[in-house]
PDB file of C-alpha atoms in Angstrom:
ATOM      1  CA  MET A  30     120.428 105.627 108.496  1.00  0.00           C
ATOM      2  CA  LYS A  31     119.007 102.811 109.092  1.00  0.00           C
ATOM      3  CA  GLY A  32     120.413  99.618 111.592  1.00  0.00           C
ATOM      4  CA  MET A  33     121.829  96.959 110.312  1.00  0.00           C
ATOM      5  CA  TYR A  34     120.456  93.594 111.821  1.00  0.00           C
ATOM      6  CA  LYS A  35     122.677  90.020 111.494  1.00  0.00           C
ATOM      7  CA  HIS A  36     119.369  88.346 109.750  1.00  0.00           C
ATOM      8  CA  GLN A  37     119.862  91.033 106.995  1.00  0.00           C
ATOM      9  CA  PRO A  38     121.755  90.183 104.359  1.00  0.00           C
ATOM     10  CA  SER A  39     124.037  92.853 103.526  1.00  0.00           C
ATOM     11  CA  ILE A  40     126.696  93.504 101.512  1.00  0.00           C
ATOM     12  CA  PHE A  41     130.477  95.473 102.559  1.00  0.00           C
ATOM     13  CA  CYS A  42     131.994  98.222 100.090  1.00  0.00           C
ATOM     14  CA  THR A  43     135.566  98.105  99.801  1.00  0.00           C
ATOM     15  CA  LEU A  44     136.114 101.345  98.720  1.00  0.00           C
ATOM     16  CA  CYS A  45     133.670 103.937 101.686  1.00  0.00           C
ATOM     17  CA  ARG A  46     133.981 100.718 104.357  1.00  0.00           C
ATOM     18  CA  THR A  47     130.129 101.371 104.062  1.00  0.00           C
ATOM     19  CA  ILE A  48     127.480  98.481 104.933  1.00  0.00           C
ATOM     20  CA  THR A  49     125.028  98.507 102.697  1.00  0.00           C
ATOM     21  CA  HIS A  50     121.262  96.602 102.753  1.00  0.00           C
ATOM     22  CA  GLY A  51     120.377  93.688  99.951  1.00  0.00           C
ATOM     23  CA  LYS A  52     117.023  95.239 100.054  1.00  0.00           C
ATOM     24  CA  CYS A  53     117.951  98.368  99.411  1.00  0.00           C
ATOM     25  CA  LEU A  54     119.864  97.492  96.355  1.00  0.00           C
ATOM     26  CA  SER A  55     117.229  95.063  95.395  1.00  0.00           C
ATOM     27  CA  LEU A  56     118.943  91.792  95.694  1.00  0.00           C
ATOM     28  CA  SER A  57     117.848  88.309  96.314  1.00  0.00           C
ATOM     29  CA  ILE A  58     119.687  87.340  99.495  1.00  0.00           C
ATOM     30  CA  ASP A  59     121.347  84.782  97.185  1.00  0.00           C
ATOM     31  CA  THR A  60     122.401  87.591  95.735  1.00  0.00           C
ATOM     32  CA  CYS A  61     123.536  89.182  97.966  1.00  0.00           C
ATOM     33  CA  VAL A  62     125.255  86.166  99.735  1.00  0.00           C
ATOM     34  CA  GLU A  63     127.226  85.572  96.363  1.00  0.00           C
ATOM     35  CA  LEU A  64     128.695  89.213  95.839  1.00  0.00           C
ATOM     36  CA  SER A  65     129.472  89.501  99.899  1.00  0.00           C
ATOM     37  CA  ARG A  66     132.656  86.723  98.927  1.00  0.00           C
ATOM     38  CA  ASP A  67     134.116  88.965  96.235  1.00  0.00           C
ATOM     39  CA  PRO A  68     136.178  91.169  98.264  1.00  0.00           C
ATOM     40  CA  TYR A  69     136.931  94.000  95.811  1.00  0.00           C
ATOM     41  CA  TRP A  70     132.942  95.305  95.399  1.00  0.00           C
ATOM     42  CA  PHE A  71     131.810  98.122  95.620  1.00  0.00           C
ATOM     43  CA  CYS A  72     128.281 100.576  96.507  1.00  0.00           C
ATOM     44  CA  PRO A  73     126.848 102.711  94.237  1.00  0.00           C
ATOM     45  CA  THR A  74     127.972 105.852  95.543  1.00  0.00           C
ATOM     46  CA  CYS A  75     131.412 105.169  94.725  1.00  0.00           C
ATOM     47  CA  MET A  76     130.828 103.909  91.551  1.00  0.00           C
ATOM     48  CA  SER A  77     129.382 107.395  90.945  1.00  0.00           C
ATOM     49  CA  ASP A  78     132.727 108.511  92.348  1.00  0.00           C
ATOM     50  CA  ILE A  79     134.604 105.913  89.951  1.00  0.00           C
ATOM     51  CA  PHE A  80     132.758 106.743  86.967  1.00  0.00           C
ATOM     52  CA  PRO A  81     131.403 109.719  86.503  1.00  0.00           C
ATOM     53  CA  PHE A  82     128.291 109.023  84.318  1.00  0.00           C
ATOM     54  CA  PHE A  83     127.298 105.835  85.763  1.00  0.00           C
ATOM     55  CA  ASN A  84     123.849 105.725  86.617  1.00  0.00           C
ATOM     56  CA  ASN A  85     121.534 102.525  87.889  1.00  0.00           C
ATOM     57  CA  PRO A  86     118.152 102.763  87.446  1.00  0.00           C
ATOM     58  CA  VAL A  87     117.447 100.052  88.982  1.00  0.00           C
ATOM     59  CA  LEU A  88     118.765 100.833  92.619  1.00  0.00           C
ATOM     60  CA  PRO A  89     115.934 103.529  93.472  1.00  0.00           C
ATOM     61  CA  CYS A  90     116.655 103.863  97.037  1.00  0.00           C
ATOM     62  CA  LEU A  91     120.275 104.500  96.730  1.00  0.00           C
ATOM     63  CA  ASN A  92     119.290 107.728  94.222  1.00  0.00           C
ATOM     64  CA  GLU A  93     119.275 111.087  95.672  1.00  0.00           C
ATOM     65  CA  CYS A  94     116.950 113.995  94.387  1.00  0.00           C
ATOM     66  CA  GLY A  95     119.156 116.898  92.385  1.00  0.00           C
ATOM     67  CA  HIS A  96     118.018 120.067  94.990  1.00  0.00           C
ATOM     68  CA  CYS A  97     117.191 118.754  98.869  1.00  0.00           C
ATOM     69  CA  LEU A  98     119.461 115.508  98.680  1.00  0.00           C
ATOM     70  CA  LYS A  99     116.319 113.675  99.711  1.00  0.00           C
ATOM     71  CA  ILE A 100     116.470 109.608  99.194  1.00  0.00           C
ATOM     72  CA  LEU A 101     114.050 109.087  95.889  1.00  0.00           C
ATOM     73  CA  GLY A 102     111.432 106.491  96.888  1.00  0.00           C
ATOM     74  CA  ASN A 103     110.262 103.752  94.292  1.00  0.00           C
ATOM     75  CA  SER A 104     106.917 105.627  93.986  1.00  0.00           C
ATOM     76  CA  THR A 105     107.908 109.109  94.505  1.00  0.00           C
ATOM     77  CA  ALA A 106     107.829 111.562  90.780  1.00  0.00           C
ATOM     78  CA  ARG A 107     110.552 111.992  89.576  1.00  0.00           C
ATOM     79  CA  VAL A 108     111.741 114.452  86.480  1.00  0.00           C
ATOM     80  CA  ASN A 109     115.177 114.448  85.175  1.00  0.00           C
ATOM     81  CA  CYS A 110     116.066 118.083  84.645  1.00  0.00           C
ATOM     82  CA  LYS A 111     116.072 118.924  80.881  1.00  0.00           C
ATOM     83  CA  ASN A 112     118.845 121.764  81.777  1.00  0.00           C
ATOM     84  CA  CYS A 113     121.333 119.334  83.853  1.00  0.00           C
ATOM     85  CA  GLY A 114     119.598 115.660  84.425  1.00  0.00           C
ATOM     86  CA  ASN A 115     119.810 115.507  87.156  1.00  0.00           C
ATOM     87  CA  THR A 116     116.755 113.138  88.924  1.00  0.00           C
ATOM     88  CA  SER A 117     114.938 115.681  91.382  1.00  0.00           C
ATOM     89  CA  HIS A 118     111.411 115.075  92.699  1.00  0.00           C
ATOM     90  CA  ASP A 119     108.990 116.412  90.713  1.00  0.00           C
ATOM     91  CA  SER A 120     107.552 119.049  93.487  1.00  0.00           C
ATOM     92  CA  CYS A 121     111.590 120.411  93.613  1.00  0.00           C
ATOM     93  CA  CYS A 122     111.557 121.007  89.665  1.00  0.00           C
ATOM     94  CA  ASN A 123     109.793 123.647  87.899  1.00  0.00           C
ATOM     95  CA  ASN A 124     109.004 123.252  84.354  1.00  0.00           C
ATOM     96  CA  ARG A 125     111.617 120.181  84.264  1.00  0.00           C
ATOM     97  CA  VAL A 126     113.990 122.198  84.891  1.00  0.00           C
ATOM     98  CA  CYS A 127     115.247 121.816  89.254  1.00  0.00           C
ATOM     99  CA  TYR A 128     115.851 124.702  90.905  1.00  0.00           C
ATOM    100  CA  SER A 129     119.411 124.474  90.802  1.00  0.00           C
ATOM    101  CA  CYS A 130     120.142 124.817  87.281  1.00  0.00           C
ATOM    102  CA  THR A 131     116.658 128.554  87.598  1.00  0.00           C
TER     103      THR A 131
END
């Protein structure tokens, strides 16, 4: 987990009480400041818990590999498993099927 500095815009999740970098959410500084004023903001992880089908491709740095659970970076080759639909590293899949499904 990265450290937080006062000069970095961030947002506080009301539900899990964690702080997320605005940069990790691909937000501009102005948008991050505006959202931080909202008393009921939920991070993508909590949104996924609340809404099981919540999937936001705009937030790639928060996506985890369905197999190894490491973060999928912006330039990482990804594959959606044709059985379960989980996104995984290309290397964590075999012929478009994640190792969890094989």
